């Protein structure tokens, strides 16, 4: 899989963090109206995904293959640690199918009755494969939407919804909140054997400096003992 570079993302006018890194957007993904988008660090958008309109992604987010996000005017906001599985679709706008309005992006908007409502996925929300979310929905922290479900109402914290239309079928453990804290602490204080690229560079320079000091000391030690040997004999 090939990803767009940071420079390529900037040329698309996507709003990025001050120090953008680990933003992996497949070159096979389709992005439209990118000037309305905002991406955080540590995200991945896979092949054949479609992102259109106002979309805000925070950090540690995975958008799997064939996902469709239609942000429209009011936007889709996805918080950190969310995952959207293959072929799921989120609509922040939809048409009027009652017969009282025309339906098509090729028709002047005054003949249509398109509804625009913001969709929000709060942190640790998981959307399973082939699920569909309609405009105006809020998925609270830790919520889950099951595969092949149609969601048109809000999900409360750590609830699991599934079905057509989706209804509550269970609850989810809150252990992930503790894991999130541990993970963030781990990222701030990486172990000596690994860590960030900057940390590894600093460690490499430190080892080179120590090697230089030891080599210099050995040279001075050898020079001193050589002079002592010639003075003696």
Coordinates of N, CA and C in Angstrom, one line a residue:
X1 N 0.8 -1.2 0.0 CA 0.0 0.0 0.0 C 0.9 1.2 0.0
X2 N 0.6 2.2 -0.9 CA 1.3 3.4 -1.0 C 0.5 4.5 -0.4
X3 N 1.2 5.4 0.4 CA 0.5 6.5 1.1 C 0.9 7.9 0.5
X4 N 0.0 8.8 0.6 CA 0.3 10.2 0.3 C 1.3 10.8 1.2
X5 N 2.2 11.6 0.7 CA 3.2 12.2 1.6 C 2.6 13.4 2.3
X6 N 3.3 13.9 3.3 CA 2.8 15.1 4.1 C 2.6 16.3 3.1
X7 N 3.6 16.4 2.2 CA 3.5 17.5 1.3 C 2.3 17.4 0.3
X8 N 2.0 16.2 -0.1 CA 0.8 15.9 -0.9 C -0.5 16.2 -0.2
X9 N -0.5 15.9 1.1 CA -1.7 16.2 1.9 C -1.9 17.7 2.1
X10 N -0.7 18.4 2.3 CA -0.8 19.9 2.4 C -1.3 20.5 1.1
X11 N -0.9 20.0 0.0 CA -1.3 20.5 -1.3 C -2.8 20.3 -1.5
X12 N -3.4 19.3 -0.9 CA -4.8 19.1 -0.9 C -5.6 20.0 0.0
X13 N -4.8 20.9 0.7 CA -5.4 21.9 1.7 C -6.1 21.2 2.9
X14 N -5.7 20.0 3.2 CA -6.2 19.4 4.4 C -5.5 20.0 5.6
X15 N -6.3 20.4 6.6 CA -5.7 20.9 7.8 C -5.0 19.8 8.6
X16 N -3.7 20.1 8.9 CA -2.9 19.1 9.6 C -2.3 19.7 10.9
X17 N -1.8 18.8 11.8 CA -1.2 19.3 13.1 C 0.1 20.1 12.8
X18 N 0.6 20.8 13.7 CA 1.8 21.6 13.6 C 3.0 20.7 13.2
X19 N 3.0 19.5 13.8 CA 4.1 18.6 13.6 C 3.5 17.3 13.0
X20 N 3.1 17.3 11.8 CA 2.4 16.1 11.3 C 3.3 14.9 11.1
X21 N 2.8 13.7 11.6 CA 3.5 12.5 11.5 C 2.6 11.3 11.5
X22 N 3.0 10.2 10.9 CA 2.3 8.9 10.9 C 0.8 9.1 10.4
X23 N 0.7 9.9 9.4 CA -0.6 10.1 8.7 C -0.6 9.3 7.4
X24 N -1.2 8.2 7.4 CA -1.1 7.2 6.3 C -2.4 7.2 5.5
X25 N -2.4 7.9 4.4 CA -3.6 7.9 3.6 C -3.3 7.3 2.3
X26 N -3.9 6.2 2.0 CA -3.7 5.4 0.7 C -3.9 6.3 -0.5
X27 N -3.0 6.1 -1.5 CA -3.1 6.8 -2.7 C -4.3 6.2 -3.5
X28 N -4.8 5.1 -3.1 CA -6.0 4.6 -3.8 C -7.3 5.0 -3.1
X29 N -7.2 5.8 -2.1 CA -8.4 6.4 -1.5 C -8.9 7.6 -2.3
X30 N -10.2 7.9 -2.2 CA -10.7 9.0 -3.0 C -11.1 10.1 -2.0
X31 N -10.6 11.3 -2.2 CA -10.9 12.4 -1.3 C -11.4 13.6 -2.1
X32 N -12.6 14.1 -1.6 CA -13.3 15.2 -2.3 C -13.5 16.3 -1.3
X33 N -13.4 17.6 -1.8 CA -13.6 18.8 -1.0 C -12.7 18.7 0.2
X34 N -11.4 18.5 -0.1 CA -10.4 18.3 1.0 C -10.1 19.5 1.8
X35 N -10.5 20.7 1.2 CA -10.2 21.9 2.0 C -11.1 22.0 3.2
X36 N -12.1 21.1 3.3 CA -13.0 21.0 4.5 C -12.6 20.0 5.5
X37 N -11.5 19.3 5.2 CA -11.1 18.2 6.1 C -10.0 18.6 7.1
X38 N -9.9 17.9 8.2 CA -8.9 18.1 9.2 C -8.4 16.7 9.7
X39 N -7.1 16.4 9.6 CA -6.6 15.2 10.1 C -5.6 15.3 11.2
X40 N -5.7 14.5 12.2 CA -4.7 14.4 13.3 C -3.6 13.5 13.0
X41 N -2.7 13.3 13.9 CA -1.6 12.3 13.7 C -2.1 10.9 14.0
X42 N -1.3 9.9 13.6 CA -1.5 8.5 13.9 C -2.9 8.1 13.4
X43 N -3.1 8.3 12.1 CA -4.3 7.8 11.4 C -3.9 7.0 10.2
X44 N -4.8 6.1 9.8 CA -4.6 5.3 8.6 C -6.0 5.2 7.8
X45 N -5.9 5.5 6.5 CA -7.0 5.4 5.7 C -6.7 4.5 4.5
X46 N -7.4 3.4 4.4 CA -7.0 2.3 3.5 C -7.6 2.5 2.1
X47 N -7.2 1.5 1.2 CA -7.5 1.5 -0.2 C -9.1 1.6 -0.4
X48 N -9.4 2.4 -1.4 CA -10.8 2.5 -2.0 C -11.8 3.1 -1.0
X49 N -11.3 3.7 0.0 CA -12.2 4.5 0.9 C -12.6 5.8 0.2
X50 N -13.8 6.3 0.5 CA -14.3 7.6 0.0 C -14.5 8.5 1.1
X51 N -13.8 9.7 1.1 CA -14.1 10.7 2.1 C -14.5 12.0 1.3
X52 N -15.6 12.5 1.7 CA -16.1 13.7 1.0 C -16.7 14.7 1.9
X53 N -16.3 16.0 1.8 CA -16.9 17.1 2.6 C -16.2 17.3 3.9
X54 N -16.9 17.9 4.8 CA -16.4 18.3 6.1 C -16.2 17.1 7.0
X55 N -14.9 16.7 7.2 CA -14.6 15.5 8.0 C -13.4 15.8 8.9
X56 N -13.6 15.6 10.2 CA -12.5 15.8 11.2 C -12.1 14.5 11.8
X57 N -10.8 14.1 11.7 CA -10.3 12.9 12.3 C -9.3 13.3 13.4
X58 N -9.4 12.8 14.6 CA -8.4 13.1 15.6 C -7.2 12.1 15.5
X59 N -6.9 11.4 16.5 CA -5.7 10.6 16.4 C -6.0 9.1 16.7
X60 N -5.1 8.2 16.3 CA -5.2 6.8 16.5 C -6.5 6.3 15.9
X61 N -6.7 6.6 14.7 CA -8.0 6.2 14.0 C -7.6 5.3 12.8
X62 N -8.4 4.3 12.5 CA -8.3 3.5 11.3 C -9.6 3.5 10.5
X63 N -9.5 3.9 9.3 CA -10.6 3.8 8.3 C -10.2 2.7 7.4
X64 N -11.0 1.6 7.4 CA -10.6 0.4 6.6 C -11.0 0.6 5.2
X65 N -10.7 -0.4 4.4 CA -11.0 -0.4 2.9 C -12.5 -0.3 2.6
X66 N -12.8 0.4 1.6 CA -14.1 0.6 1.1 C -15.1 1.3 2.0
X67 N -14.6 2.0 3.0 CA -15.4 2.8 3.9 C -15.8 4.1 3.2
X68 N -17.1 4.5 3.4 CA -17.5 5.8 2.8 C -18.0 6.8 3.8
X69 N -17.3 7.9 3.9 CA -17.7 9.0 4.8 C -18.1 10.2 4.0
X70 N -19.4 10.5 4.1 CA -20.0 11.7 3.4 C -20.3 12.8 4.4
X71 N -19.3 13.7 4.5 CA -19.4 14.7 5.6 C -20.3 15.8 5.2
X72 N -20.6 16.1 3.9 CA -21.5 17.1 3.5 C -21.1 18.5 4.1
X73 N -22.0 19.3 4.5 CA -21.8 20.6 5.1 C -21.6 20.6 6.6
X74 N -22.3 19.7 7.3 CA -22.3 19.8 8.8 C -21.2 18.9 9.4
X75 N -20.6 18.1 8.7 CA -19.4 17.3 9.1 C -19.6 16.0 9.8
X76 N -18.6 15.2 9.7 CA -18.4 14.0 10.5 C -17.2 14.2 11.4
X77 N -17.4 14.1 12.7 CA -16.3 14.2 13.6 C -16.0 12.9 14.3
X78 N -14.7 12.4 14.2 CA -14.4 11.1 14.7 C -13.2 11.3 15.7
X79 N -13.5 10.9 17.0 CA -12.5 11.2 18.0 C -11.5 10.1 18.1
X80 N -10.5 10.2 19.0 CA -9.4 9.3 19.0 C -9.7 7.8 19.4
X81 N -8.9 6.9 18.9 CA -9.1 5.5 19.1 C -10.4 4.9 18.5
X82 N -10.9 5.4 17.5 CA -12.0 4.9 16.8 C -11.6 4.0 15.6
X83 N -12.4 3.0 15.3 CA -12.1 2.2 14.1 C -13.4 2.0 13.3
X84 N -13.3 2.1 12.0 CA -14.4 1.9 11.1 C -14.0 0.8 10.2
X85 N -14.8 -0.3 10.3 CA -14.5 -1.6 9.5 C -14.9 -1.5 8.1
X86 N -14.4 -2.4 7.2 CA -14.6 -2.3 5.8 C -16.1 -2.2 5.4
X87 N -16.3 -1.4 4.4 CA -17.6 -1.2 3.7 C -18.7 -0.5 4.6
X88 N -18.3 0.0 5.8 CA -19.2 0.8 6.6 C -19.4 2.2 5.9
X89 N -20.6 2.8 6.1 CA -20.9 4.1 5.5 C -21.5 5.0 6.5
X90 N -21.1 6.3 6.5 CA -21.6 7.3 7.4 C -22.1 8.5 6.5
X91 N -23.3 8.9 6.8 CA -23.9 10.0 6.0 C -24.2 11.2 7.0
X92 N -23.6 12.3 6.7 CA -24.0 13.5 7.4 C -25.1 14.3 6.7
X93 N -25.5 13.8 5.6 CA -26.6 14.4 4.8 C -27.4 13.3 4.1
X94 N -28.7 13.6 3.9 CA -29.4 12.6 3.0 C -30.6 13.4 2.4
X95 N -31.2 12.7 1.3 CA -32.2 13.4 0.5 C -33.6 13.0 1.1
X96 N -34.6 13.7 0.6 CA -36.0 13.6 1.0 C -36.6 12.6 0.0
X97 N -37.0 11.4 0.5 CA -37.5 10.4 -0.4 C -39.0 10.3 -0.4
X98 N -39.7 11.3 0.2 CA -41.1 11.3 0.3 C -41.8 11.6 -1.1
X99 N -41.2 12.1 -2.0 CA -41.8 12.4 -3.3 C -42.1 13.9 -3.4
X100 N -41.8 14.7 -2.3 CA -42.0 16.1 -2.4 C -40.8 16.9 -2.8
X101 N -39.7 16.2 -3.2 CA -38.5 16.9 -3.7 C -37.8 16.0 -4.7
X102 N -37.0 16.7 -5.5 CA -36.2 15.9 -6.4 C -34.9 15.4 -5.7
X103 N -34.4 14.4 -6.3 CA -33.2 13.7 -5.6 C -32.1 13.6 -6.7
X104 N -31.0 14.3 -6.5 CA -29.8 14.1 -7.3 C -28.9 15.3 -7.1
X105 N -27.6 15.0 -7.1 CA -26.6 16.1 -7.0 C -26.6 16.9 -8.3
X106 N -27.2 16.4 -9.4 CA -27.2 17.1 -10.6 C -28.4 18.0 -10.8
X107 N -29.2 18.1 -9.8 CA -30.4 19.0 -9.8 C -30.1 20.2 -8.9
X108 N -30.6 21.4 -9.3 CA -30.4 22.6 -8.5 C -31.0 22.4 -7.1
X109 N -30.3 22.8 -6.1 CA -30.6 22.6 -4.7 C -32.0 23.1 -4.3
X110 N -32.5 24.1 -5.1 CA -33.8 24.7 -4.7 C -35.0 23.7 -5.0
X111 N -34.7 22.7 -5.8 CA -35.7 21.7 -6.1 C -35.6 20.4 -5.2
X112 N -34.6 20.5 -4.3 CA -34.3 19.3 -3.4 C -34.6 19.7 -2.0
X113 N -34.6 18.7 -1.1 CA -34.8 18.9 0.3 C -33.8 18.1 1.1
X114 N -32.5 18.4 0.9 CA -31.5 17.6 1.5 C -31.3 18.0 3.0
X115 N -31.2 17.0 3.8 CA -31.0 17.3 5.2 C -29.6 17.1 5.6
X116 N -29.0 18.1 6.3 CA -27.6 18.1 6.7 C -27.6 18.1 8.3
X117 N -27.0 17.1 8.9 CA -26.9 17.0 10.3 C -25.6 16.4 10.7
X118 N -24.9 16.9 11.6 CA -23.6 16.4 12.1 C -23.6 15.1 12.7
X119 N -22.6 14.2 12.3 CA -22.5 12.9 12.9 C -21.2 12.9 13.8
X120 N -21.3 12.4 15.0 CA -20.2 12.4 16.0 C -19.9 11.0 16.5
X121 N -18.7 10.6 16.3 CA -18.2 9.3 16.9 C -17.2 9.7 18.0
X122 N -17.6 9.5 19.3 CA -16.7 9.8 20.4 C -15.7 8.7 20.6
X123 N -14.6 8.9 21.4 CA -13.5 8.0 21.4 C -13.9 6.6 21.8
X124 N -13.1 5.7 21.2 CA -13.2 4.2 21.4 C -14.5 3.7 20.7
X125 N -15.1 4.5 19.8 CA -16.3 3.9 19.1 C -15.8 3.0 18.0
X126 N -16.5 1.9 17.9 CA -16.2 0.9 16.9 C -17.4 0.6 16.0
X127 N -17.2 0.8 14.7 CA -18.2 0.6 13.7 C -17.9 -0.6 12.9
X128 N -18.7 -1.6 12.9 CA -18.4 -2.9 12.3 C -18.7 -2.9 10.8
X129 N -18.3 -4.0 10.1 CA -18.4 -4.0 8.6 C -19.8 -3.9 8.1
X130 N -20.0 -3.1 7.0 CA -21.2 -2.9 6.3 C -22.3 -2.2 7.1
X131 N -21.9 -1.6 8.2 CA -22.9 -0.8 9.0 C -23.1 0.5 8.3
X132 N -24.3 1.1 8.6 CA -24.7 2.4 8.0 C -25.2 3.3 9.1
X133 N -24.7 4.6 9.1 CA -25.1 5.6 10.1 C -25.7 6.7 9.4
X134 N -26.9 7.2 9.8 CA -27.6 8.2 9.2 C -27.3 9.6 9.9
X135 N -27.7 10.7 9.3 CA -27.3 12.0 9.8 C -27.9 12.3 11.2
X136 N -27.1 13.1 11.9 CA -27.6 13.5 13.3 C -27.2 12.6 14.4
X137 N -26.6 11.5 14.1 CA -26.3 10.5 15.2 C -25.1 10.8 16.0
X138 N -25.2 10.5 17.3 CA -24.0 10.7 18.2 C -23.7 9.3 18.8
X139 N -22.5 8.8 18.6 CA -22.1 7.6 19.3 C -21.2 8.0 20.4
X140 N -21.6 7.7 21.6 CA -20.9 8.2 22.8 C -19.7 7.3 23.0
X141 N -18.9 7.6 24.0 CA -17.6 6.9 24.3 C -17.8 5.4 24.4
X142 N -17.0 4.7 23.7 CA -16.9 3.2 23.9 C -18.1 2.5 23.2
X143 N -18.9 3.2 22.4 CA -20.0 2.5 21.8 C -19.6 1.6 20.6
X144 N -20.5 0.7 20.3 CA -20.2 -0.3 19.2 C -21.5 -0.4 18.4
X145 N -21.3 -0.4 17.0 CA -22.4 -0.7 16.1 C -22.1 -2.0 15.4
X146 N -22.9 -3.0 15.5 CA -22.7 -4.3 14.9 C -22.7 -4.3 13.4
X147 N -22.2 -5.4 12.8 CA -22.2 -5.5 11.3 C -23.5 -5.5 10.7
X148 N -23.6 -4.9 9.5 CA -24.8 -4.9 8.7 C -26.0 -4.1 9.4
X149 N -25.7 -3.3 10.3 CA -26.7 -2.5 11.1 C -27.0 -1.2 10.4
X150 N -28.2 -0.7 10.7 CA -28.6 0.7 10.3 C -28.9 1.5 11.5
X151 N -28.1 2.5 11.8 CA -28.2 3.3 13.0 C -28.8 4.7 12.7
X152 N -30.0 5.0 13.3 CA -30.6 6.3 13.1 C -30.9 7.0 14.4
X153 N -30.4 6.4 15.6 CA -30.6 7.0 16.9 C -29.2 7.0 17.6
X154 N -29.1 7.8 18.7 CA -27.9 7.9 19.4 C -27.6 6.6 20.2
X155 N -26.3 6.3 20.4 CA -25.8 5.2 21.3 C -25.2 5.8 22.5
X156 N -25.6 5.3 23.7 CA -25.0 5.8 25.0 C -23.6 5.2 25.2
X157 N -22.9 5.7 26.2 CA -21.6 5.2 26.5 C -21.6 3.7 26.7
X158 N -20.6 3.1 26.1 CA -20.3 1.6 26.3 C -21.5 0.7 26.0
X159 N -22.4 1.2 25.1 CA -23.5 0.3 24.7 C -23.2 -0.3 23.4
X160 N -23.7 -1.5 23.1 CA -23.6 -2.2 21.9 C -24.9 -2.3 21.2
X161 N -25.0 -1.7 19.9 CA -26.2 -1.7 19.1 C -26.0 -2.6 17.9
X162 N -27.1 -3.2 17.4 CA -27.1 -4.0 16.2 C -28.5 -4.2 15.7
X163 N -28.6 -4.5 14.4 CA -29.9 -4.7 13.8 C -30.3 -3.6 12.8
X164 N -31.5 -3.8 12.2 CA -32.1 -2.9 11.3 C -33.6 -2.7 11.7
X165 N -33.9 -1.5 12.3 CA -32.9 -0.5 12.8 C -32.2 -1.0 14.0
X166 N -31.0 -0.4 14.2 CA -30.2 -0.8 15.3 C -30.8 -0.5 16.7
X167 N -30.7 -1.5 17.5 CA -31.2 -1.4 18.9 C -30.1 -1.9 19.9
X168 N -30.3 -1.6 21.1 CA -29.3 -2.1 22.1 C -29.4 -3.6 22.3
X169 N -28.2 -4.2 22.3 CA -28.2 -5.7 22.5 C -27.2 -6.0 23.6
X170 N -26.5 -5.0 24.2 CA -25.6 -5.4 25.3 C -24.8 -4.2 25.7
X171 N -23.8 -4.4 26.6 CA -22.9 -3.4 27.1 C -21.5 -3.9 26.9
X172 N -20.6 -2.9 26.9 CA -19.2 -3.1 26.6 C -18.4 -2.8 27.9
X173 N -17.3 -3.6 28.1 CA -16.4 -3.3 29.2 C -15.7 -2.0 29.1
X174 N -15.4 -1.4 30.2 CA -14.7 -0.1 30.3 C -13.2 -0.2 30.4
X175 N -12.7 -1.4 30.3 CA -11.2 -1.6 30.5 C -10.4 -0.8 29.5
X176 N -11.0 -0.5 28.4 CA -10.2 0.2 27.4 C -9.8 1.6 27.8
X177 N -10.5 2.2 28.8 CA -10.1 3.5 29.3 C -8.8 3.4 30.1
X178 N -8.6 2.3 30.9 CA -7.4 2.1 31.6 C -6.2 1.8 30.6
X179 N -6.6 1.0 29.6 CA -5.6 0.7 28.5 C -5.1 2.0 27.8
X180 N -6.1 2.9 27.6 CA -5.7 4.2 26.9 C -4.7 4.9 27.7
X181 N -4.9 5.0 29.1 CA -4.0 5.7 29.9 C -2.6 5.1 29.9
X182 N -2.6 3.8 30.0 CA -1.3 3.1 30.0 C -0.6 3.3 28.6
X183 N -1.4 3.3 27.6 CA -0.8 3.5 26.2 C -0.2 4.9 26.1
X184 N -0.9 5.9 26.6 CA -0.4 7.2 26.5 C 0.9 7.4 27.3
X185 N 0.9 6.8 28.5 CA 2.1 6.9 29.4 C 3.3 6.2 28.7
X186 N 3.0 5.1 28.0 CA 4.0 4.3 27.3 C 4.6 5.2 26.2
X187 N 3.7 5.9 25.5 CA 4.2 6.7 24.4 C 5.0 7.9 24.8
X188 N 4.8 8.4 26.0 CA 5.6 9.5 26.6 C 6.9 9.0 27.2
X189 N 6.9 7.8 27.6 CA 8.2 7.2 28.3 C 8.5 5.9 27.6
X190 N 9.0 5.9 26.4 CA 9.2 4.6 25.7 C 10.4 3.8 26.4
X191 N 10.4 2.5 26.3 CA 11.4 1.7 26.9 C 12.8 1.9 26.2
X192 N 13.9 1.6 26.9 CA 15.2 1.9 26.4 C 15.5 1.1 25.1
X193 N 14.8 0.0 24.9 CA 15.0 -0.8 23.7 C 14.3 -0.3 22.5
X194 N 13.4 0.7 22.6 CA 12.7 1.2 21.4 C 12.3 2.6 21.6
X195 N 11.2 3.0 21.1 CA 10.7 4.3 21.2 C 10.7 5.1 19.9
X196 N 10.6 6.4 20.0 CA 10.4 7.2 18.8 C 11.8 7.3 18.1
X197 N 11.6 7.8 16.8 CA 12.8 8.0 16.0 C 13.8 8.9 16.6
X198 N 13.3 10.1 17.1 CA 14.2 11.1 17.7 C 14.9 10.5 18.9
X199 N 14.2 9.6 19.7 CA 14.9 9.0 20.9 C 16.0 8.1 20.4
X200 N 15.8 7.3 19.4 CA 16.8 6.4 18.9 C 18.0 7.2 18.3
X201 N 17.8 8.3 17.7 CA 18.9 9.1 17.2 C 19.7 9.7 18.3
X202 N 19.1 10.2 19.4 CA 19.8 10.7 20.5 C 20.7 9.6 21.2
X203 N 20.1 8.4 21.3 CA 20.8 7.3 21.9 C 22.0 6.9 21.0
X204 N 21.9 7.0 19.7 CA 23.0 6.6 18.8 C 24.1 7.6 19.0
X205 N 23.8 8.9 19.1 CA 24.8 9.9 19.3 C 25.5 9.7 20.6
X206 N 24.8 9.4 21.6 CA 25.3 9.2 22.9 C 26.3 8.0 22.9
X207 N 26.0 6.9 22.3 CA 26.9 5.8 22.2 C 28.2 6.1 21.4
X208 N 28.0 6.9 20.3 CA 29.2 7.3 19.6 C 30.1 8.2 20.5
X209 N 29.5 9.1 21.3 CA 30.3 10.0 22.2 C 31.0 9.1 23.2
X210 N 30.4 8.1 23.8 CA 31.0 7.3 24.8 C 32.2 6.5 24.1
X211 N 31.9 6.0 22.9 CA 33.0 5.3 22.2 C 34.2 6.2 22.0
X212 N 33.9 7.4 21.6 CA 35.0 8.4 21.4 C 35.8 8.6 22.7
X213 N 35.1 8.8 23.8 CA 35.8 9.0 25.1 C 36.7 7.9 25.4
X214 N 36.1 6.6 25.3 CA 36.9 5.4 25.7 C 38.1 5.3 24.8
X215 N 37.9 5.5 23.5 CA 39.1 5.4 22.5 C 40.2 6.4 22.9
X216 N 39.8 7.6 23.2 CA 40.8 8.7 23.6 C 41.5 8.3 24.9
X217 N 40.8 7.7 25.9 CA 41.5 7.3 27.1 C 42.4 6.2 26.9
X218 N 42.0 5.2 26.0 CA 42.9 4.1 25.7 C 44.2 4.6 25.0
X219 N 44.0 5.6 24.1 CA 45.2 6.1 23.3 C 46.1 6.8 24.3
X220 N 45.6 7.6 25.2 CA 46.5 8.3 26.2 C 47.2 7.3 27.1
X221 N 46.4 6.2 27.5 CA 47.0 5.2 28.4 C 48.2 4.5 27.6
X222 N 47.9 4.1 26.4 CA 49.0 3.5 25.6 C 50.2 4.4 25.4
X223 N 50.0 5.6 25.1 CA 51.1 6.6 24.9 C 51.9 6.7 26.1
X224 N 51.3 6.8 27.3 CA 52.0 7.0 28.6 C 52.9 5.8 28.8
X225 N 52.3 4.6 28.7 CA 53.1 3.3 28.9 C 54.2 3.1 27.9
X226 N 54.0 3.6 26.7 CA 55.1 3.4 25.7 C 56.3 4.3 26.1
X227 N 56.0 5.5 26.5 CA 57.1 6.4 26.9 C 57.8 5.9 28.1
X228 N 57.1 5.3 29.0 CA 57.7 4.7 30.2 C 58.6 3.5 29.8
X229 N 58.2 2.7 28.8 CA 59.0 1.6 28.4 C 60.3 2.1 27.8
X230 N 60.3 3.1 26.9 CA 61.5 3.6 26.3 C 62.4 4.3 27.3
X231 N 61.9 5.0 28.3 CA 62.7 5.6 29.3 C 63.4 4.5 30.1
X232 N 62.8 3.4 30.3 CA 63.3 2.3 31.2 C 64.4 1.6 30.4
X233 N 64.3 1.4 29.1 CA 65.3 0.6 28.4 C 66.1 1.4 27.4

